[in-house]
Short mmCIF file of C-alpha atoms in Angstrom, two decimals:
data_model
loop_
_atom_site.label_atom_id
_atom_site.label_comp_id
_atom_site.label_asym_id
_atom_site.label_seq_id
_atom_site.Cartn_x
_atom_site.Cartn_y
_atom_site.Cartn_z
CA MET A 1 22.51 -12.80 31.31
CA LEU A 2 19.17 -13.07 33.22
CA TYR A 3 17.95 -10.09 35.37
CA GLN A 4 15.51 -10.99 38.16
CA ILE A 5 13.54 -9.30 40.87
CA ASN A 6 10.75 -9.94 43.27
CA VAL A 7 7.98 -7.33 43.45
CA ALA A 8 4.63 -7.63 45.25
CA ASN A 9 5.00 -11.38 45.84
CA GLN A 10 5.73 -11.96 42.13
CA HIS A 11 9.06 -13.04 40.60
CA TYR A 12 10.02 -11.21 37.34
CA VAL A 13 12.65 -12.49 34.99
CA PHE A 14 14.17 -10.53 32.05
CA GLN A 15 16.16 -12.57 29.66
CA ASP A 16 18.79 -9.88 28.80
CA LEU A 17 19.81 -6.34 29.25
CA LYS A 18 17.92 -5.27 26.00
CA THR A 19 14.69 -6.82 27.28
CA LEU A 20 15.05 -5.14 30.69
CA MET A 21 15.55 -1.74 29.07
CA ALA A 22 12.53 -2.11 26.89
CA LYS A 23 10.32 -3.24 29.78
CA ALA A 24 11.52 -0.34 31.94
CA THR A 25 10.61 2.30 29.37
CA PRO A 26 7.71 4.66 30.05
CA SER A 27 4.67 3.73 28.07
CA ARG A 28 4.70 4.51 24.28
CA THR A 29 2.96 3.08 21.25
CA GLY A 30 6.16 2.38 19.26
CA ASP A 31 7.41 -0.20 21.71
CA GLU A 32 3.91 -1.76 21.91
CA LEU A 33 3.83 -1.98 18.21
CA ALA A 34 7.25 -3.74 18.28
CA GLY A 35 6.00 -6.23 20.91
CA ILE A 36 8.70 -5.30 23.42
CA ALA A 37 6.91 -3.06 25.96
CA ALA A 38 6.00 -4.09 29.49
CA ARG A 39 2.67 -5.92 29.56
CA ASP A 40 1.36 -3.59 32.35
CA ALA A 41 2.44 -0.93 34.82
CA THR A 42 3.50 -3.41 37.47
CA GLU A 43 5.93 -5.15 35.14
CA ARG A 44 7.26 -1.74 34.08
CA VAL A 45 7.97 -0.71 37.67
CA ALA A 46 9.54 -4.14 38.40
CA ALA A 47 11.86 -3.60 35.34
CA GLN A 48 12.71 -0.10 36.55
CA MET A 49 13.58 -1.33 40.01
CA CYS A 50 15.70 -4.05 38.54
CA LEU A 51 17.40 -1.72 36.04
CA ALA A 52 18.37 0.62 38.97
CA ASP A 53 20.53 -2.10 40.39
CA VAL A 54 22.51 -2.76 37.14
CA PRO A 55 26.16 -1.64 37.31
CA LEU A 56 27.05 0.95 34.65
CA LYS A 57 29.97 -1.38 33.74
CA GLN A 58 27.50 -3.90 32.38
CA PHE A 59 26.66 -1.65 29.43
CA LEU A 60 30.31 -2.06 28.36
CA ASN A 61 30.09 -5.86 28.69
CA GLU A 62 26.68 -6.55 27.13
CA ALA A 63 26.06 -4.83 23.80
CA LEU A 64 22.35 -4.40 22.97
CA ILE A 65 23.14 -4.82 19.25
CA ASP A 66 25.81 -7.24 18.15
CA TYR A 67 29.25 -5.60 17.89
CA GLU A 68 30.26 -7.69 14.91
CA LYS A 69 27.24 -6.67 12.83
CA ASP A 70 26.79 -3.03 13.66
CA GLU A 71 29.06 -0.13 13.04
CA VAL A 72 27.12 2.10 15.43
CA THR A 73 27.84 -0.33 18.30
CA GLN A 74 31.47 -0.48 17.11
CA LEU A 75 31.60 3.35 17.27
CA ILE A 76 30.09 3.42 20.67
CA MET A 77 32.38 0.78 22.12
CA ASP A 78 35.67 1.73 20.36
CA GLU A 79 35.44 5.46 21.24
CA HIS A 80 34.44 5.07 24.89
CA ASP A 81 36.81 6.99 27.14
CA ALA A 82 37.65 4.75 30.09
CA ALA A 83 39.48 7.57 31.95
CA ALA A 84 36.47 9.87 31.77
CA PHE A 85 34.15 6.96 32.86
CA TYR A 86 36.44 6.00 35.81
CA PRO A 87 35.06 8.41 38.49
CA ILE A 88 31.51 6.84 38.16
CA SER A 89 32.53 3.36 37.05
CA HIS A 90 31.52 1.86 40.41
CA PHE A 91 27.90 3.26 40.17
CA THR A 92 24.81 1.35 39.43
CA VAL A 93 22.15 3.00 37.28
CA GLY A 94 20.30 4.09 40.47
CA ASP A 95 23.52 5.43 41.92
CA PHE A 96 24.09 7.35 38.70
CA ARG A 97 20.63 8.98 39.00
CA ASN A 98 21.27 10.00 42.57
CA TRP A 99 24.61 11.57 41.64
CA LEU A 100 23.26 13.43 38.66
CA LEU A 101 20.67 15.06 40.89
CA SER A 102 23.26 16.02 43.50
CA ASP A 103 25.21 19.34 43.77
CA GLU A 104 28.35 17.31 43.13
CA ALA A 105 27.23 16.86 39.47
CA SER A 106 28.14 20.31 38.39
CA THR A 107 28.25 21.66 34.85
CA GLU A 108 32.01 21.21 34.85
CA GLN A 109 31.80 17.67 36.12
CA LEU A 110 29.24 16.71 33.53
CA GLN A 111 31.36 18.13 30.68
CA MET A 112 34.29 16.08 31.80
CA LEU A 113 32.01 12.94 31.92
CA GLN A 114 30.61 13.19 28.41
CA ALA A 115 33.17 10.98 26.58
CA GLY A 116 32.83 8.37 29.33
CA LEU A 117 29.10 7.82 28.82
CA THR A 118 27.52 5.43 26.36
CA PRO A 119 24.04 6.19 24.91
CA GLU A 120 22.78 3.08 26.69
CA MET A 121 23.87 4.46 30.06
CA THR A 122 22.01 7.69 29.48
CA ALA A 123 18.91 5.99 28.20
CA ALA A 124 18.96 3.58 31.18
CA VAL A 125 19.19 6.29 33.79
CA SER A 126 16.49 8.37 32.05
CA LYS A 127 14.06 5.44 32.38
CA ILE A 128 14.09 5.63 36.23
CA MET A 129 13.78 9.49 36.32
CA ARG A 130 10.71 11.61 36.61
CA ASN A 131 10.14 14.54 34.14
CA GLN A 132 11.37 16.98 36.75
CA ASP A 133 14.59 15.03 37.14
CA LEU A 134 15.20 15.12 33.41
CA ILE A 135 14.76 18.91 33.41
CA LEU A 136 16.93 19.56 36.42
CA VAL A 137 19.91 17.51 35.19
CA ALA A 138 19.66 18.76 31.58
CA LYS A 139 19.70 22.34 32.92
CA LYS A 140 23.21 21.76 34.22
CA CYS A 141 24.47 20.51 30.91
CA ARG A 142 25.94 23.09 28.51
CA VAL A 143 26.94 22.23 24.96
CA VAL A 144 28.22 25.30 23.05
CA THR A 145 28.87 25.29 19.32
CA GLN A 146 29.97 28.00 16.82
CA PHE A 147 29.82 28.75 13.07
CA ARG A 148 28.89 32.38 12.36
CA ASN A 149 27.48 32.83 15.86
CA THR A 150 27.54 30.98 19.16
CA ILE A 151 24.74 28.61 20.23
CA GLY A 152 24.10 27.03 23.57
CA LEU A 153 25.26 29.69 26.01
CA GLU A 154 23.42 29.90 29.31
CA GLY A 155 20.58 32.42 29.24
CA HIS A 156 20.10 32.07 25.48
CA LEU A 157 17.64 30.21 23.28
CA SER A 158 18.08 30.08 19.53
CA THR A 159 15.66 29.27 16.73
CA ARG A 160 15.78 27.60 13.33
CA LEU A 161 13.80 29.80 10.93
CA GLN A 162 11.97 27.27 8.69
CA PRO A 163 10.63 29.00 5.64
CA ASN A 164 9.40 25.99 3.70
CA HIS A 165 7.21 26.38 0.66
CA PRO A 166 5.15 23.76 -1.16
CA THR A 167 6.67 24.71 -4.53
CA ASP A 168 10.01 26.16 -3.39
CA ASP A 169 8.89 29.53 -4.61
CA LEU A 170 11.66 32.00 -3.87
CA LEU A 171 9.37 34.92 -3.25
CA GLY A 172 7.25 32.90 -0.79
CA ILE A 173 10.47 31.63 1.02
CA SER A 174 11.77 35.24 1.16
CA ALA A 175 8.55 36.49 2.69
CA SER A 176 8.74 33.81 5.43
CA ILE A 177 12.35 34.67 6.15
CA LEU A 178 11.50 38.34 6.45
CA ASP A 179 8.53 37.58 8.78
CA GLY A 180 10.85 35.37 10.88
CA LEU A 181 13.60 37.94 11.15
CA MET A 182 11.16 40.50 12.41
CA TYR A 183 10.42 38.29 15.32
CA GLY A 184 14.11 37.60 16.08
CA ASN A 185 14.10 34.15 14.64
CA GLY A 186 16.89 32.48 12.59
CA ASP A 187 19.91 32.60 14.83
CA ALA A 188 20.43 28.78 14.92
CA VAL A 189 19.95 28.43 11.18
CA ILE A 190 17.77 29.59 8.28
CA GLY A 191 16.91 26.08 7.09
CA ILE A 192 14.78 24.93 4.15
CA ASN A 193 13.27 21.54 3.57
CA PRO A 194 13.21 21.44 -0.23
CA ALA A 195 10.05 20.39 -1.99
CA THR A 196 12.02 19.41 -5.05
CA ASP A 197 15.29 17.63 -4.40
CA ASN A 198 17.39 18.09 -7.49
CA LEU A 199 20.74 19.71 -7.68
CA GLN A 200 19.57 22.67 -9.71
CA ASN A 201 16.77 23.57 -7.40
CA LEU A 202 18.99 23.00 -4.36
CA THR A 203 21.60 25.39 -5.80
CA GLU A 204 18.97 28.09 -6.31
CA LEU A 205 17.83 27.75 -2.73
CA LEU A 206 21.34 27.82 -1.31
CA LYS A 207 22.34 30.82 -3.38
CA LEU A 208 19.11 32.72 -2.20
CA LEU A 209 20.06 32.03 1.41
CA ASP A 210 23.66 33.04 0.82
CA TYR A 211 22.44 36.30 -0.82
CA ILE A 212 20.23 37.22 2.08
CA ILE A 213 22.74 36.45 4.80
CA HIS A 214 25.53 38.38 3.09
CA GLU A 215 23.46 41.21 1.72
CA TYR A 216 22.13 42.12 5.19
CA GLU A 217 25.33 40.91 6.99
CA ILE A 218 23.28 38.55 9.24
CA PRO A 219 25.50 36.58 11.66
CA THR A 220 23.72 33.27 11.04
CA GLN A 221 24.09 30.21 8.87
CA SER A 222 21.95 28.48 6.22
CA CYS A 223 21.03 24.94 5.37
CA VAL A 224 19.00 23.17 2.72
CA LEU A 225 18.02 19.90 4.16
CA THR A 226 19.05 17.52 1.39
CA HIS A 227 20.64 14.15 1.55
CA VAL A 228 24.36 14.28 2.48
CA SER A 229 25.32 12.67 -0.95
CA SER A 230 23.74 15.62 -2.69
CA GLY A 231 25.43 18.02 -0.21
CA ILE A 232 28.75 16.48 -1.11
CA GLN A 233 28.21 17.01 -4.83
CA LEU A 234 27.13 20.59 -4.21
CA ALA A 235 30.12 21.27 -1.98
CA ASN A 236 32.45 19.85 -4.70
CA LYS A 237 30.91 22.38 -7.08
CA ASN A 238 31.58 25.18 -4.56
CA VAL A 239 27.90 25.91 -4.14
CA PRO A 240 27.61 27.95 -0.84
CA ILE A 241 26.83 25.34 1.82
CA ASP A 242 27.13 26.41 5.42
CA LEU A 243 25.88 23.38 7.27
CA MET A 244 25.89 19.90 5.82
CA PHE A 245 22.62 18.08 6.72
CA GLN A 246 21.52 14.48 7.28
CA SER A 247 18.89 12.49 9.07
CA ILE A 248 20.52 9.75 11.18
CA ALA A 249 19.49 6.88 13.35
CA GLY A 250 20.87 4.52 16.00
CA SER A 251 21.75 1.27 14.08
CA GLN A 252 23.78 0.50 10.94
CA ASP A 253 20.67 -0.96 9.30
CA ALA A 254 18.53 2.07 10.02
CA ASN A 255 21.24 4.36 8.58
CA THR A 256 21.46 2.08 5.52
CA ALA A 257 17.72 2.70 5.14
CA PHE A 258 18.51 6.43 5.07
CA GLY A 259 21.10 5.68 2.32
CA ILE A 260 24.11 6.53 4.50
CA SER A 261 27.12 5.08 6.44
CA LEU A 262 29.54 6.47 8.83
CA ALA A 263 32.01 6.72 6.05
CA MET A 264 29.57 8.83 4.00
CA LEU A 265 28.93 11.15 6.98
CA GLN A 266 32.78 11.50 7.32
CA GLU A 267 32.99 12.45 3.63
CA GLY A 268 30.22 14.98 4.08
CA TYR A 269 31.88 16.42 7.18
CA GLU A 270 35.18 16.88 5.41
CA ALA A 271 33.45 18.47 2.37
CA ALA A 272 31.81 21.05 4.49
CA LEU A 273 34.93 21.78 6.43
CA SER A 274 36.85 22.31 3.16
CA LEU A 275 34.68 25.23 2.20
CA LYS A 276 35.76 27.17 5.38
CA ARG A 277 32.62 29.31 5.56
CA GLY A 278 32.43 29.71 9.33
CA THR A 279 33.68 32.91 10.88
CA VAL A 280 33.74 32.18 14.63
CA GLY A 281 33.87 28.35 14.51
CA GLN A 282 33.77 25.33 12.28
CA ASN A 283 30.94 23.17 13.62
CA VAL A 284 29.51 22.30 10.18
CA MET A 285 27.06 19.49 10.54
CA TYR A 286 23.29 19.60 11.17
CA PHE A 287 21.61 16.25 12.09
CA GLU A 288 17.98 15.37 12.71
CA THR A 289 16.65 12.35 14.55
CA GLY A 290 13.38 11.01 16.01
CA GLN A 291 12.16 8.23 18.18
CA GLY A 292 10.69 5.49 16.04
CA SER A 293 12.88 6.01 12.94
CA ALA A 294 14.76 2.63 13.40
CA LEU A 295 11.52 0.79 14.10
CA SER A 296 9.89 2.31 10.98
CA SER A 297 12.62 0.64 8.85
CA ASN A 298 12.51 -2.60 10.82
CA ALA A 299 16.11 -1.88 12.01
CA HIS A 300 15.66 -1.63 15.77
CA HIS A 301 17.01 -5.17 16.64
CA GLY A 302 14.46 -5.50 19.42
CA VAL A 303 15.88 -2.48 21.24
CA ASP A 304 13.26 0.15 22.60
CA GLN A 305 12.88 3.28 20.55
CA GLN A 306 14.12 5.68 23.14
CA THR A 307 17.48 3.77 23.51
CA MET A 308 17.75 3.66 19.69
CA GLU A 309 17.25 7.36 19.61
CA ALA A 310 20.09 7.95 22.16
CA ARG A 311 22.35 5.66 20.05
CA ALA A 312 21.87 8.17 17.21
CA TYR A 313 23.41 10.84 19.40
CA ALA A 314 26.63 8.78 19.47
CA VAL A 315 26.67 9.07 15.61
CA ALA A 316 26.09 12.76 15.82
CA ARG A 317 28.77 13.31 18.49
CA LYS A 318 31.34 11.73 16.24
CA PHE A 319 31.11 14.63 13.73
CA ASN A 320 31.11 17.69 16.09
CA PRO A 321 27.69 19.02 14.89
CA PHE A 322 26.55 22.56 15.16
CA LEU A 323 22.96 21.55 15.64
CA VAL A 324 21.19 18.26 16.47
CA ASN A 325 17.38 18.31 16.38
CA THR A 326 15.05 15.60 17.67
CA VAL A 327 11.88 16.00 15.56
CA VAL A 328 9.94 14.59 18.47
CA GLY A 329 6.36 14.07 17.21
CA PHE A 330 6.89 14.09 13.51
CA ILE A 331 6.85 10.30 12.83
CA GLY A 332 3.28 9.91 14.12
CA PRO A 333 1.08 8.30 16.74
CA GLU A 334 2.22 4.83 15.72
CA TYR A 335 5.33 5.74 17.77
CA LEU A 336 4.25 8.47 20.13
CA TYR A 337 0.45 8.27 20.47
CA ASN A 338 -0.46 11.53 22.39
CA GLY A 339 0.72 14.68 23.94
CA LYS A 340 1.75 12.94 27.11
CA GLN A 341 4.17 10.58 25.21
CA ILE A 342 5.44 13.37 23.03
CA ILE A 343 6.29 15.46 26.02
CA ARG A 344 8.01 12.62 27.85
CA ALA A 345 10.03 11.77 24.74
CA GLY A 346 11.16 15.29 24.20
CA LEU A 347 12.46 15.59 27.66
CA GLU A 348 14.24 12.23 27.39
CA ASP A 349 15.86 13.08 24.09
CA HIS A 350 17.11 16.46 25.24
CA PHE A 351 18.42 14.96 28.59
CA CYS A 352 20.37 12.07 26.80
CA GLY A 353 21.73 14.29 24.10
CA LYS A 354 23.04 16.85 26.49
CA LEU A 355 24.67 14.31 28.76
CA LEU A 356 26.44 12.82 25.75
CA GLY A 357 27.71 16.28 24.72
CA VAL A 358 25.42 16.86 21.80
CA PRO A 359 24.01 20.39 21.08
CA MET A 360 20.37 19.40 21.35
CA GLY A 361 17.36 21.28 19.90
CA CYS A 362 13.84 20.07 19.54
CA ASP A 363 11.22 20.37 16.83
CA ILE A 364 8.34 20.47 19.30
CA CYS A 365 5.71 19.04 16.98
CA TYR A 366 2.95 16.66 16.17
CA THR A 367 1.05 15.26 13.20
CA ASN A 368 -2.60 16.10 12.57
CA HIS A 369 -3.62 12.46 13.31
CA ALA A 370 -1.94 12.39 16.71
CA ASP A 371 -3.89 12.80 19.96
CA ALA A 372 -2.11 16.13 20.69
CA ASP A 373 -2.67 19.85 20.26
CA GLN A 374 -0.95 23.13 20.53
CA ASP A 375 -1.46 23.29 24.22
CA ASP A 376 0.73 20.15 24.57
CA MET A 377 3.38 21.87 22.58
CA ASP A 378 3.17 24.93 24.76
CA VAL A 379 3.82 22.67 27.77
CA LEU A 380 6.78 20.86 26.11
CA LEU A 381 8.34 24.22 24.87
CA THR A 382 8.11 25.68 28.44
CA LEU A 383 9.66 22.62 29.97
CA LEU A 384 12.52 22.33 27.44
CA ALA A 385 13.35 26.00 27.59
CA ASN A 386 13.66 25.60 31.39
CA ALA A 387 15.81 22.59 30.77
CA GLY A 388 18.32 24.61 28.72
CA LEU A 389 17.33 23.74 25.15
CA ASN A 390 19.85 24.99 22.58
CA PHE A 391 17.21 25.79 19.82
CA MET A 392 13.66 25.38 18.71
CA MET A 393 11.70 25.74 15.44
CA GLY A 394 10.19 29.02 14.16
CA ILE A 395 7.61 28.57 11.45
CA PRO A 396 4.81 30.90 10.17
CA GLY A 397 1.77 30.26 12.30
CA SER A 398 3.09 26.93 13.62
CA ASP A 399 1.87 25.23 10.43
CA ASP A 400 4.34 23.93 7.98
CA VAL A 401 2.49 24.15 4.66
CA MET A 402 5.06 21.91 2.85
CA LEU A 403 5.60 19.07 5.40
CA ASN A 404 2.02 19.25 6.77
CA TYR A 405 2.66 19.08 10.38
CA GLN A 406 2.22 21.33 13.49
CA THR A 407 5.18 22.83 15.27
CA THR A 408 6.25 26.04 16.99
CA SER A 409 5.87 29.52 15.58
CA PHE A 410 7.84 32.83 15.45
CA HIS A 411 5.44 33.97 18.19
CA ASP A 412 6.20 31.00 20.29
CA ALA A 413 9.88 31.93 20.29
CA LEU A 414 8.90 35.48 21.37
CA TYR A 415 6.76 34.06 24.17
CA ILE A 416 9.38 31.85 25.70
CA ARG A 417 12.08 34.43 25.41
CA GLN A 418 10.01 36.98 27.20
CA LEU A 419 8.77 34.54 29.80
CA LEU A 420 12.21 33.37 30.83
CA GLY A 421 14.35 36.35 29.90
CA LEU A 422 16.21 34.33 27.22
CA LYS A 423 18.20 35.99 24.47
CA PRO A 424 19.19 35.09 20.88
CA ALA A 425 22.71 34.08 20.15
CA PRO A 426 24.86 37.12 21.22
CA GLU A 427 26.09 37.99 17.75
CA PHE A 428 22.60 37.65 16.30
CA GLY A 429 21.19 39.77 19.12
CA ALA A 430 23.56 42.49 18.46
CA TRP A 431 22.62 42.54 14.79
CA LEU A 432 18.88 42.66 15.64
CA GLU A 433 19.53 45.77 17.85
CA GLN A 434 21.64 47.35 15.11
CA GLN A 435 18.88 46.89 12.63
CA GLY A 436 16.26 48.38 14.95
CA ILE A 437 14.30 45.09 15.15
CA LEU A 438 15.07 44.29 18.81
CA LYS A 439 15.53 46.53 21.81
CA GLN A 440 16.62 44.99 25.16
CA GLN A 441 15.60 47.08 28.16
CA GLU A 442 15.94 45.43 31.51
CA LYS A 443 15.73 42.05 29.86
CA VAL A 444 12.35 42.83 28.18
CA LEU A 445 12.28 42.25 24.41
CA GLN A 446 10.42 45.01 22.49
CA TRP A 447 9.66 44.59 18.82
CA PRO A 448 8.83 47.37 16.28
CA ALA A 449 5.43 47.34 14.62
CA ASN A 450 6.83 48.20 11.23
CA VAL A 451 9.32 46.45 8.95
CA PRO A 452 12.54 48.44 8.67
CA GLU A 453 12.63 50.08 5.28
CA LYS A 454 15.93 48.59 4.21
CA PHE A 455 14.38 45.10 4.21
CA SER A 456 11.67 45.97 1.73
CA LYS A 457 13.99 45.18 -1.18
CA LEU A 458 14.26 41.57 -0.05
CA LEU A 459 10.71 41.00 -1.46
CA MET A 460 11.32 43.16 -4.52
CA SER A 461 14.60 41.72 -5.71
#
């Protein structure tokens, strides 16, 4: 189907919905690399104006990736809830934007709408919204999940404590964990990216995390970020896995490049559930995503990278995850060139994920060869925290010495919680107070200068 519009005495024609979506996307290097971006700002505005007039129903009639060839498209179409969609089924994309910004679109209304939205609908409306629109609407969305504590409540911001080590040294990892706990980090998860990905090493890391959590009765969960196939093997051996991890993408071909399928994710989900390690809930999956992942494996089918990212959230939603993390600047400047593009992408991802009912966090990060710096990350952190982000990263000194990229630190989490009066997960906050690590007085967080004596054995054992 052709989409046409006249702007400034010029006639623009877009050959299909996929092309229109790509041309309407705010500028980013990944789409330019793929050859699908608007040729200039005027064409981009024309595409956005044209997209605003597209009925939301059209996204149910015109698949961006062939239904017969892509299991992610099949998932999106087959699980669409027509009853949930009905109240907005007469909207255009522009109408949807106006409604989202209205008082009528309350938190309760948005929750009832989640199953009626497709990723393409959320991506489309995000393309005609300013940054402040993305923040304001996302702020109204609440996605609450539970395992050993409760993540996503209003007025709370959680952190993943990421104690990576270039050689997986247990003492080095333990020192980073202790450092993070002293700054109130780790309520979302204590999660390690392993440097060595064999079952013996993974088992040692998981047993270390399990020991720390149970020895000190910390109401949190652990994860070693290995491939789901390895996670399944470990679960079958009754190794203490709390959250099952996997990187995911928005097309079948891209997931195949990751070595996964929806069936494998289902197997991993069931394996984690079978261990029954949650105490207050059983959201057992942890997924990571990132704009550009499908393009990097030549599996984007001509679809813009932001829409492909939103499609990954449909995969995540299927498995009731505890955490979903867009690692926004990690893939590099080939996809998001500078701080401006990274900030925009982070806000888009959080907005789309929350509308779809996904518990969104963000690794607010950049690689050393990107045109970005820590000031850009401060801006994105502050914007996302105001938008109701579920969780962020906490890493010693903002510098991951194993993955070699720049992200947010334990101190950054302290900054944003103090600035906005945000608290850790309630169960974790209570534990911090019991340990003498945290005191809450009139919403001001106060941290002790010295490590509580009882934790010294963590580094000695």
